[in-house]
PDB file of C-alpha atoms in Angstrom:
ATOM      1  CA  MET A   2      59.025 -24.356 -29.295  1.00 32.00           C
ATOM      2  CA  LYS A   3      58.496 -22.308 -31.908  1.00 32.00           C
ATOM      3  CA  ALA A   4      59.679 -23.290 -35.568  1.00 33.00           C
ATOM      4  CA  PHE A   5      60.043 -21.078 -38.524  1.00 33.00           C
ATOM      5  CA  SER A   6      60.617 -20.882 -42.146  1.00 35.00           C
ATOM      6  CA  GLY A   7      61.601 -18.183 -44.493  1.00 39.00           C
ATOM      7  CA  LEU A   8      63.860 -14.969 -44.237  1.00 41.00           C
ATOM      8  CA  ALA A   9      60.781 -12.907 -43.072  1.00 38.00           C
ATOM      9  CA  LEU A  10      60.527 -14.936 -39.533  1.00 38.00           C
ATOM     10  CA  ILE A  11      64.366 -14.931 -39.679  1.00 40.00           C
ATOM     11  CA  ALA A  12      64.236 -11.362 -39.267  1.00 39.00           C
ATOM     12  CA  LEU A  13      62.444 -11.491 -35.654  1.00 39.00           C
ATOM     13  CA  SER A  14      64.144 -12.093 -32.590  1.00 38.00           C
ATOM     14  CA  LEU A  15      63.240 -15.533 -32.451  1.00 42.00           C
ATOM     15  CA  THR A  16      63.313 -18.082 -29.397  1.00 43.00           C
ATOM     16  CA  LEU A  17      63.174 -21.476 -30.724  1.00 43.00           C
ATOM     17  CA  ALA A  18      64.272 -23.443 -27.649  1.00 51.00           C
ATOM     18  CA  ALA A  19      65.310 -22.732 -24.423  1.00 58.00           C
ATOM     19  CA  CYS A  20      69.158 -22.556 -23.589  1.00 76.00           C
ATOM     20  CA  GLY A  21      69.250 -25.381 -21.302  1.00 65.00           C
ATOM     21  CA  LYS A  22      69.045 -29.167 -21.074  1.00 50.00           C
ATOM     22  CA  SER A  23      66.784 -31.540 -23.146  1.00 44.00           C
ATOM     23  CA  GLU A  24      64.585 -33.832 -21.750  1.00 40.00           C
ATOM     24  CA  GLU A  25      64.128 -36.421 -24.391  1.00 40.00           C
ATOM     25  CA  GLY A  26      65.875 -39.453 -25.763  1.00 39.00           C
ATOM     26  CA  ALA A  27      67.353 -42.698 -24.888  1.00 39.00           C
ATOM     27  CA  LYS A  28      70.492 -44.256 -23.256  1.00 45.00           C
ATOM     28  CA  PRO A  29      72.726 -45.760 -25.681  1.00 48.00           C
ATOM     29  CA  THR A  30      74.549 -48.596 -25.088  1.00 52.00           C
ATOM     30  CA  GLY A  31      77.511 -50.584 -26.598  1.00 63.00           C
ATOM     31  CA  GLU A  32      80.378 -52.954 -26.571  1.00 80.00           C
ATOM     32  CA  PRO A  33      83.806 -51.325 -26.265  1.00 90.00           C
ATOM     33  CA  VAL A  34      85.129 -49.751 -29.471  1.00 94.00           C
ATOM     34  CA  ALA A  35      88.557 -50.442 -30.744  1.00 95.00           C
ATOM     35  CA  ALA A  36      91.098 -47.410 -31.731  1.00 97.00           C
ATOM     36  CA  VAL A  37      91.589 -46.637 -35.348  1.00 97.00           C
ATOM     37  CA  ALA A  38      94.775 -45.040 -36.282  1.00 96.00           C
ATOM     38  CA  PRO A  39      94.389 -41.928 -38.430  1.00 96.00           C
ATOM     39  CA  PRO A  40      96.109 -41.840 -42.038  1.00 93.00           C
ATOM     40  CA  ALA A  41      99.702 -41.215 -41.882  1.00 94.00           C
ATOM     41  CA  GLY A  42     101.138 -37.695 -40.929  1.00 94.00           C
ATOM     42  CA  THR A  43      97.393 -36.496 -39.770  1.00 96.00           C
ATOM     43  CA  SER A  44      95.314 -36.644 -36.574  1.00 98.00           C
ATOM     44  CA  TRP A  45      91.482 -37.282 -36.375  1.00 98.00           C
ATOM     45  CA  SER A  46      90.965 -34.090 -34.616  1.00 97.00           C
ATOM     46  CA  GLN A  47      92.291 -32.158 -37.414  1.00 97.00           C
ATOM     47  CA  THR A  48      90.602 -34.355 -40.297  1.00 97.00           C
ATOM     48  CA  VAL A  49      87.116 -32.234 -40.954  1.00 98.00           C
ATOM     49  CA  THR A  50      84.752 -33.486 -43.895  1.00 97.00           C
ATOM     50  CA  GLU A  51      81.746 -31.790 -45.052  1.00 97.00           C
ATOM     51  CA  THR A  52      78.669 -34.131 -44.693  1.00 96.00           C
ATOM     52  CA  PRO A  53      75.661 -34.606 -47.243  1.00 94.00           C
ATOM     53  CA  ASP A  54      73.503 -32.306 -45.091  1.00 93.00           C
ATOM     54  CA  GLY A  55      76.027 -29.582 -45.448  1.00 94.00           C
ATOM     55  CA  TYR A  56      77.374 -29.763 -41.729  1.00 97.00           C
ATOM     56  CA  TYR A  57      81.093 -30.395 -40.758  1.00 98.00           C
ATOM     57  CA  LEU A  58      82.080 -33.802 -39.351  1.00 98.00           C
ATOM     58  CA  MET A  59      85.543 -33.959 -37.223  1.00 98.00           C
ATOM     59  CA  GLY A  60      87.108 -37.178 -37.139  1.00 98.00           C
ATOM     60  CA  ASN A  61      86.878 -40.645 -38.474  1.00 98.00           C
ATOM     61  CA  PRO A  62      83.984 -40.598 -40.802  1.00 97.00           C
ATOM     62  CA  ASP A  63      83.563 -44.337 -40.097  1.00 97.00           C
ATOM     63  CA  ALA A  64      83.913 -44.064 -36.420  1.00 98.00           C
ATOM     64  CA  LYS A  65      81.491 -46.548 -34.276  1.00 97.00           C
ATOM     65  CA  VAL A  66      80.258 -43.559 -31.994  1.00 98.00           C
ATOM     66  CA  LYS A  67      78.928 -40.604 -33.717  1.00 98.00           C
ATOM     67  CA  LEU A  68      78.372 -37.705 -31.448  1.00 98.00           C
ATOM     68  CA  VAL A  69      76.411 -34.637 -32.730  1.00 98.00           C
ATOM     69  CA  GLU A  70      75.692 -31.554 -30.796  1.00 98.00           C
ATOM     70  CA  PHE A  71      72.996 -28.917 -31.725  1.00 98.00           C
ATOM     71  CA  GLY A  72      74.336 -25.822 -30.250  1.00 98.00           C
ATOM     72  CA  SER A  73      73.440 -21.964 -30.254  1.00 97.00           C
ATOM     73  CA  TYR A  74      76.180 -19.407 -30.442  1.00 98.00           C
ATOM     74  CA  THR A  75      73.824 -17.173 -28.255  1.00 97.00           C
ATOM     75  CA  CYS A  76      73.329 -19.847 -25.296  1.00 97.00           C
ATOM     76  CA  SER A  77      75.508 -19.734 -22.067  1.00 96.00           C
ATOM     77  CA  HIS A  78      75.152 -23.362 -21.514  1.00 96.00           C
ATOM     78  CA  CYS A  79      76.570 -24.029 -24.891  1.00 97.00           C
ATOM     79  CA  LYS A  80      79.271 -21.669 -24.261  1.00 98.00           C
ATOM     80  CA  ASP A  81      80.114 -23.320 -21.055  1.00 97.00           C
ATOM     81  CA  PHE A  82      79.859 -26.772 -22.644  1.00 98.00           C
ATOM     82  CA  THR A  83      82.425 -25.527 -25.177  1.00 98.00           C
ATOM     83  CA  ALA A  84      85.017 -24.407 -22.966  1.00 97.00           C
ATOM     84  CA  GLU A  85      84.586 -27.505 -20.519  1.00 97.00           C
ATOM     85  CA  ALA A  86      84.483 -30.318 -23.237  1.00 98.00           C
ATOM     86  CA  SER A  87      86.465 -29.240 -26.342  1.00 97.00           C
ATOM     87  CA  GLU A  88      89.745 -30.687 -25.450  1.00 97.00           C
ATOM     88  CA  GLU A  89      87.754 -33.601 -23.816  1.00 98.00           C
ATOM     89  CA  ILE A  90      86.300 -34.340 -27.165  1.00 98.00           C
ATOM     90  CA  ASN A  91      89.360 -33.920 -29.493  1.00 98.00           C
ATOM     91  CA  THR A  92      91.003 -36.574 -27.184  1.00 98.00           C
ATOM     92  CA  LEU A  93      88.280 -38.876 -27.853  1.00 98.00           C
ATOM     93  CA  VAL A  94      88.146 -38.061 -31.423  1.00 98.00           C
ATOM     94  CA  ASP A  95      91.827 -38.662 -31.908  1.00 98.00           C
ATOM     95  CA  THR A  96      91.347 -42.170 -30.977  1.00 98.00           C
ATOM     96  CA  GLY A  97      89.361 -42.616 -34.128  1.00 98.00           C
ATOM     97  CA  LYS A  98      86.249 -44.275 -31.883  1.00 98.00           C
ATOM     98  CA  MET A  99      84.219 -41.198 -32.134  1.00 98.00           C
ATOM     99  CA  SER A 100      83.406 -38.562 -34.517  1.00 98.00           C
ATOM    100  CA  PHE A 101      82.192 -35.058 -33.570  1.00 98.00           C
ATOM    101  CA  GLU A 102      79.702 -32.940 -35.421  1.00 98.00           C
ATOM    102  CA  PHE A 103      78.577 -29.390 -34.528  1.00 98.00           C
ATOM    103  CA  ARG A 104      75.084 -28.306 -35.753  1.00 98.00           C
ATOM    104  CA  PRO A 105      74.188 -24.653 -35.286  1.00 97.00           C
ATOM    105  CA  TYR A 106      70.916 -24.380 -33.578  1.00 97.00           C
ATOM    106  CA  VAL A 107      70.077 -20.920 -34.518  1.00 96.00           C
ATOM    107  CA  ARG A 108      67.619 -19.228 -32.258  1.00 94.00           C
ATOM    108  CA  ASP A 109      67.840 -15.254 -33.194  1.00 94.00           C
ATOM    109  CA  PRO A 110      69.348 -13.170 -35.797  1.00 96.00           C
ATOM    110  CA  ILE A 111      72.567 -12.872 -33.798  1.00 96.00           C
ATOM    111  CA  ASP A 112      73.017 -16.577 -33.811  1.00 97.00           C
ATOM    112  CA  ILE A 113      72.762 -16.770 -37.605  1.00 97.00           C
ATOM    113  CA  SER A 114      75.086 -13.882 -38.249  1.00 97.00           C
ATOM    114  CA  THR A 115      77.766 -15.920 -35.964  1.00 98.00           C
ATOM    115  CA  ALA A 116      76.947 -19.138 -37.754  1.00 98.00           C
ATOM    116  CA  LEU A 117      77.160 -17.609 -41.089  1.00 98.00           C
ATOM    117  CA  LEU A 118      80.689 -16.316 -40.105  1.00 98.00           C
ATOM    118  CA  ALA A 119      81.784 -19.379 -38.380  1.00 97.00           C
ATOM    119  CA  ARG A 120      81.419 -21.143 -41.721  1.00 96.00           C
ATOM    120  CA  CYS A 121      83.143 -18.633 -43.881  1.00 96.00           C
ATOM    121  CA  GLY A 122      86.303 -19.808 -43.532  1.00 94.00           C
ATOM    122  CA  GLY A 123      85.547 -23.355 -44.495  1.00 95.00           C
ATOM    123  CA  LYS A 124      85.834 -26.558 -43.003  1.00 96.00           C
ATOM    124  CA  ASP A 125      89.507 -26.310 -41.887  1.00 94.00           C
ATOM    125  CA  ILE A 126      89.252 -23.367 -39.452  1.00 96.00           C
ATOM    126  CA  TYR A 127      85.309 -24.018 -38.414  1.00 97.00           C
ATOM    127  CA  TYR A 128      85.885 -25.711 -35.151  1.00 98.00           C
ATOM    128  CA  PRO A 129      88.624 -23.349 -33.784  1.00 97.00           C
ATOM    129  CA  LEU A 130      86.784 -20.266 -34.924  1.00 97.00           C
ATOM    130  CA  SER A 131      83.513 -21.574 -33.596  1.00 97.00           C
ATOM    131  CA  GLU A 132      85.349 -22.041 -30.009  1.00 97.00           C
ATOM    132  CA  GLN A 133      86.411 -18.545 -30.358  1.00 97.00           C
ATOM    133  CA  PHE A 134      83.011 -17.168 -31.197  1.00 98.00           C
ATOM    134  CA  PHE A 135      82.021 -18.995 -28.069  1.00 98.00           C
ATOM    135  CA  ALA A 136      84.638 -17.336 -26.010  1.00 97.00           C
ATOM    136  CA  ASN A 137      83.522 -14.091 -27.430  1.00 97.00           C
ATOM    137  CA  GLN A 138      79.891 -14.331 -26.335  1.00 97.00           C
ATOM    138  CA  THR A 139      80.132 -12.064 -23.328  1.00 97.00           C
ATOM    139  CA  ALA A 140      81.904  -9.165 -25.489  1.00 97.00           C
ATOM    140  CA  MET A 141      79.397  -9.729 -28.357  1.00 97.00           C
ATOM    141  CA  PHE A 142      76.414  -9.304 -25.760  1.00 96.00           C
ATOM    142  CA  ASP A 143      77.849  -6.348 -24.343  1.00 96.00           C
ATOM    143  CA  LYS A 144      77.757  -4.806 -27.825  1.00 96.00           C
ATOM    144  CA  ALA A 145      74.263  -5.826 -28.506  1.00 95.00           C
ATOM    145  CA  GLN A 146      73.311  -4.536 -25.349  1.00 94.00           C
ATOM    146  CA  ALA A 147      74.895  -1.129 -26.479  1.00 95.00           C
ATOM    147  CA  MET A 148      72.926  -1.180 -30.135  1.00 94.00           C
ATOM    148  CA  GLY A 149      69.658  -0.068 -28.442  1.00 93.00           C
ATOM    149  CA  ASP A 150      66.422  -1.185 -29.321  1.00 93.00           C
ATOM    150  CA  ALA A 151      66.209   1.458 -32.165  1.00 95.00           C
ATOM    151  CA  ARG A 152      69.406   0.572 -33.914  1.00 96.00           C
ATOM    152  CA  TYR A 153      68.401  -3.006 -33.578  1.00 95.00           C
ATOM    153  CA  GLN A 154      65.094  -2.432 -35.565  1.00 95.00           C
ATOM    154  CA  ALA A 155      66.659  -0.616 -38.122  1.00 96.00           C
ATOM    155  CA  VAL A 156      68.875  -3.420 -39.069  1.00 97.00           C
ATOM    156  CA  MET A 157      65.998  -6.032 -38.815  1.00 95.00           C
ATOM    157  CA  ASN A 158      64.252  -3.831 -41.199  1.00 96.00           C
ATOM    158  CA  ALA A 159      67.292  -3.817 -43.669  1.00 96.00           C
ATOM    159  CA  PRO A 160      67.116  -5.990 -46.989  1.00 95.00           C
ATOM    160  CA  PRO A 161      67.802  -9.663 -46.356  1.00 92.00           C
ATOM    161  CA  ALA A 162      70.818  -9.372 -47.993  1.00 95.00           C
ATOM    162  CA  GLN A 163      72.178  -6.754 -45.598  1.00 97.00           C
ATOM    163  CA  ARG A 164      70.714  -7.582 -42.309  1.00 96.00           C
ATOM    164  CA  PHE A 165      73.088 -10.136 -41.056  1.00 97.00           C
ATOM    165  CA  GLY A 166      75.777  -7.985 -42.340  1.00 97.00           C
ATOM    166  CA  GLN A 167      74.858  -4.905 -40.667  1.00 97.00           C
ATOM    167  CA  LEU A 168      74.253  -6.776 -37.388  1.00 98.00           C
ATOM    168  CA  ALA A 169      77.412  -8.647 -37.460  1.00 98.00           C
ATOM    169  CA  ASN A 170      79.265  -5.216 -37.983  1.00 97.00           C
ATOM    170  CA  ASP A 171      77.684  -3.953 -35.013  1.00 97.00           C
ATOM    171  CA  LEU A 172      78.426  -6.618 -32.903  1.00 97.00           C
ATOM    172  CA  GLY A 173      81.958  -6.475 -33.796  1.00 97.00           C
ATOM    173  CA  LEU A 174      81.966  -9.831 -35.117  1.00 97.00           C
ATOM    174  CA  VAL A 175      83.236  -9.097 -38.654  1.00 97.00           C
ATOM    175  CA  GLU A 176      86.371  -7.603 -37.082  1.00 96.00           C
ATOM    176  CA  PHE A 177      86.725 -10.408 -34.871  1.00 97.00           C
ATOM    177  CA  ALA A 178      86.558 -12.905 -37.923  1.00 96.00           C
ATOM    178  CA  GLN A 179      89.116 -10.826 -39.480  1.00 96.00           C
ATOM    179  CA  GLN A 180      91.665 -11.172 -36.877  1.00 95.00           C
ATOM    180  CA  ARG A 181      91.214 -14.898 -37.580  1.00 94.00           C
ATOM    181  CA  GLY A 182      92.014 -14.911 -41.112  1.00 94.00           C
ATOM    182  CA  ILE A 183      88.656 -13.893 -42.767  1.00 96.00           C
ATOM    183  CA  SER A 184      88.808 -11.068 -45.098  1.00 95.00           C
ATOM    184  CA  ALA A 185      86.197  -8.206 -45.130  1.00 94.00           C
ATOM    185  CA  ASP A 186      85.108  -9.048 -48.313  1.00 96.00           C
ATOM    186  CA  GLN A 187      84.701 -12.769 -47.516  1.00 97.00           C
ATOM    187  CA  ALA A 188      82.835 -11.758 -44.481  1.00 97.00           C
ATOM    188  CA  LYS A 189      80.592  -9.557 -46.599  1.00 97.00           C
ATOM    189  CA  GLN A 190      79.819 -11.986 -48.805  1.00 97.00           C
ATOM    190  CA  CYS A 191      79.063 -14.882 -46.458  1.00 98.00           C
ATOM    191  CA  LEU A 192      76.854 -12.382 -44.558  1.00 98.00           C
ATOM    192  CA  ALA A 193      74.833 -11.654 -47.434  1.00 98.00           C
ATOM    193  CA  ASP A 194      73.965 -15.444 -48.532  1.00 97.00           C
ATOM    194  CA  THR A 195      70.384 -15.743 -47.856  1.00 96.00           C
ATOM    195  CA  ALA A 196      70.309 -18.891 -49.043  1.00 97.00           C
ATOM    196  CA  ALA A 197      72.835 -20.104 -46.439  1.00 97.00           C
ATOM    197  CA  ALA A 198      70.634 -18.519 -43.713  1.00 96.00           C
ATOM    198  CA  GLU A 199      67.616 -19.990 -44.848  1.00 96.00           C
ATOM    199  CA  LYS A 200      69.369 -23.403 -44.747  1.00 96.00           C
ATOM    200  CA  LEU A 201      70.185 -22.748 -41.024  1.00 96.00           C
ATOM    201  CA  ALA A 202      66.687 -22.305 -40.398  1.00 95.00           C
ATOM    202  CA  LYS A 203      65.569 -25.247 -42.198  1.00 96.00           C
ATOM    203  CA  GLY A 204      68.285 -27.229 -40.176  1.00 95.00           C
ATOM    204  CA  VAL A 205      66.732 -26.171 -37.049  1.00 96.00           C
ATOM    205  CA  GLU A 206      63.096 -26.838 -38.179  1.00 96.00           C
ATOM    206  CA  ARG A 207      64.264 -30.434 -39.631  1.00 95.00           C
ATOM    207  CA  ALA A 208      65.916 -30.998 -36.104  1.00 96.00           C
ATOM    208  CA  ASN A 209      62.860 -29.909 -34.339  1.00 95.00           C
ATOM    209  CA  SER A 210      60.688 -32.152 -36.373  1.00 95.00           C
ATOM    210  CA  GLN A 211      63.100 -35.284 -36.092  1.00 96.00           C
ATOM    211  CA  TYR A 212      64.382 -35.017 -32.612  1.00 95.00           C
ATOM    212  CA  GLN A 213      62.027 -32.906 -30.611  1.00 92.00           C
ATOM    213  CA  ILE A 214      64.787 -30.581 -29.730  1.00 93.00           C
ATOM    214  CA  THR A 215      63.633 -28.654 -26.018  1.00 88.00           C
ATOM    215  CA  GLY A 216      66.829 -26.982 -25.322  1.00 92.00           C
ATOM    216  CA  THR A 217      70.348 -26.237 -26.192  1.00 96.00           C
ATOM    217  CA  PRO A 218      72.961 -27.986 -26.151  1.00 97.00           C
ATOM    218  CA  SER A 219      71.354 -31.031 -27.138  1.00 97.00           C
ATOM    219  CA  PHE A 220      73.321 -34.550 -28.258  1.00 98.00           C
ATOM    220  CA  LEU A 221      72.712 -37.461 -30.585  1.00 98.00           C
ATOM    221  CA  ILE A 222      75.002 -40.486 -29.843  1.00 98.00           C
ATOM    222  CA  ASN A 223      74.450 -42.719 -32.726  1.00 97.00           C
ATOM    223  CA  GLY A 224      71.269 -40.900 -34.144  1.00 97.00           C
ATOM    224  CA  VAL A 225      69.606 -41.003 -30.758  1.00 97.00           C
ATOM    225  CA  LEU A 226      68.831 -37.999 -28.549  1.00 97.00           C
ATOM    226  CA  VAL A 227      70.441 -38.011 -25.224  1.00 96.00           C
ATOM    227  CA  ASP A 228      68.534 -37.510 -22.337  1.00 92.00           C
ATOM    228  CA  ASN A 229      69.396 -35.184 -19.364  1.00 88.00           C
ATOM    229  CA  ALA A 230      72.972 -34.263 -20.612  1.00 92.00           C
ATOM    230  CA  ALA A 231      73.655 -30.578 -20.869  1.00 91.00           C
ATOM    231  CA  ASN A 232      77.236 -30.522 -19.877  1.00 95.00           C
ATOM    232  CA  TRP A 233      80.533 -32.649 -20.144  1.00 97.00           C
ATOM    233  CA  ALA A 234      79.708 -34.339 -16.539  1.00 96.00           C
ATOM    234  CA  SER A 235      76.501 -35.646 -17.774  1.00 96.00           C
ATOM    235  CA  LEU A 236      77.352 -36.613 -21.366  1.00 97.00           C
ATOM    236  CA  GLN A 237      80.689 -38.399 -20.579  1.00 96.00           C
ATOM    237  CA  PRO A 238      78.751 -41.336 -19.163  1.00 96.00           C
ATOM    238  CA  LYS A 239      76.470 -41.544 -21.956  1.00 96.00           C
ATOM    239  CA  LEU A 240      79.722 -41.827 -24.352  1.00 97.00           C
ATOM    240  CA  LYS A 241      81.071 -44.633 -22.214  1.00 96.00           C
ATOM    241  CA  ALA A 242      78.156 -46.578 -22.231  1.00 95.00           C
ATOM    242  CA  ALA A 243      78.221 -46.384 -25.961  1.00 96.00           C
ATOM    243  CA  GLY A 244      81.625 -48.068 -25.923  1.00 95.00           C
ATOM    244  CA  LEU A 245      84.352 -45.308 -25.196  1.00 94.00           C
TER     245      LEU A 245
END
């Protein structure tokens, strides 16, 4: 697995981890967890807060079971997991027993462009927009294929503050985001934010160091990397063992 730091390395087409299951971790266990009602007039799945590390947490911040996903917007397994598990996760989050946190695990410049746009609308639309970017993955890949090597290299040679914006435009991601409430100017500003891109890179570096991530999607349950769980069918028993 290759870690990276700095925008010079972000410019490369990176492969930081395979798109597949993780083999590390331990099985969490726990007593049954009691449900917690949300504040009046709200639901936990619509309650999103920013964590000290700058990620977005969905649900009860004090939930007894804390599920974290390290996922890549360019990973087909992550796309499949999102499609099959989002409704199930929202249902569990609504009980107040579990919170959910999606942490972008950026593996390449397309990943970074998508992650920057997913955050662009803020916490209230982060999760629905992320789901829609995953659903758009095949169309995005088709546009990437149509770019050709020469255009891709030209984009990667652009100044850092222009690189991800040019790439997102070529992939139709800016137009996609505009159709979902993010203005062209807002998208341009987010994609030019080299500090945010650097932070995404550092987040991957930190995850690699702390949890030894070997594939995406990978999951933490209460801070422990879960072994052999790359889909909902394999993750759900681990959550039950944690008390859900």
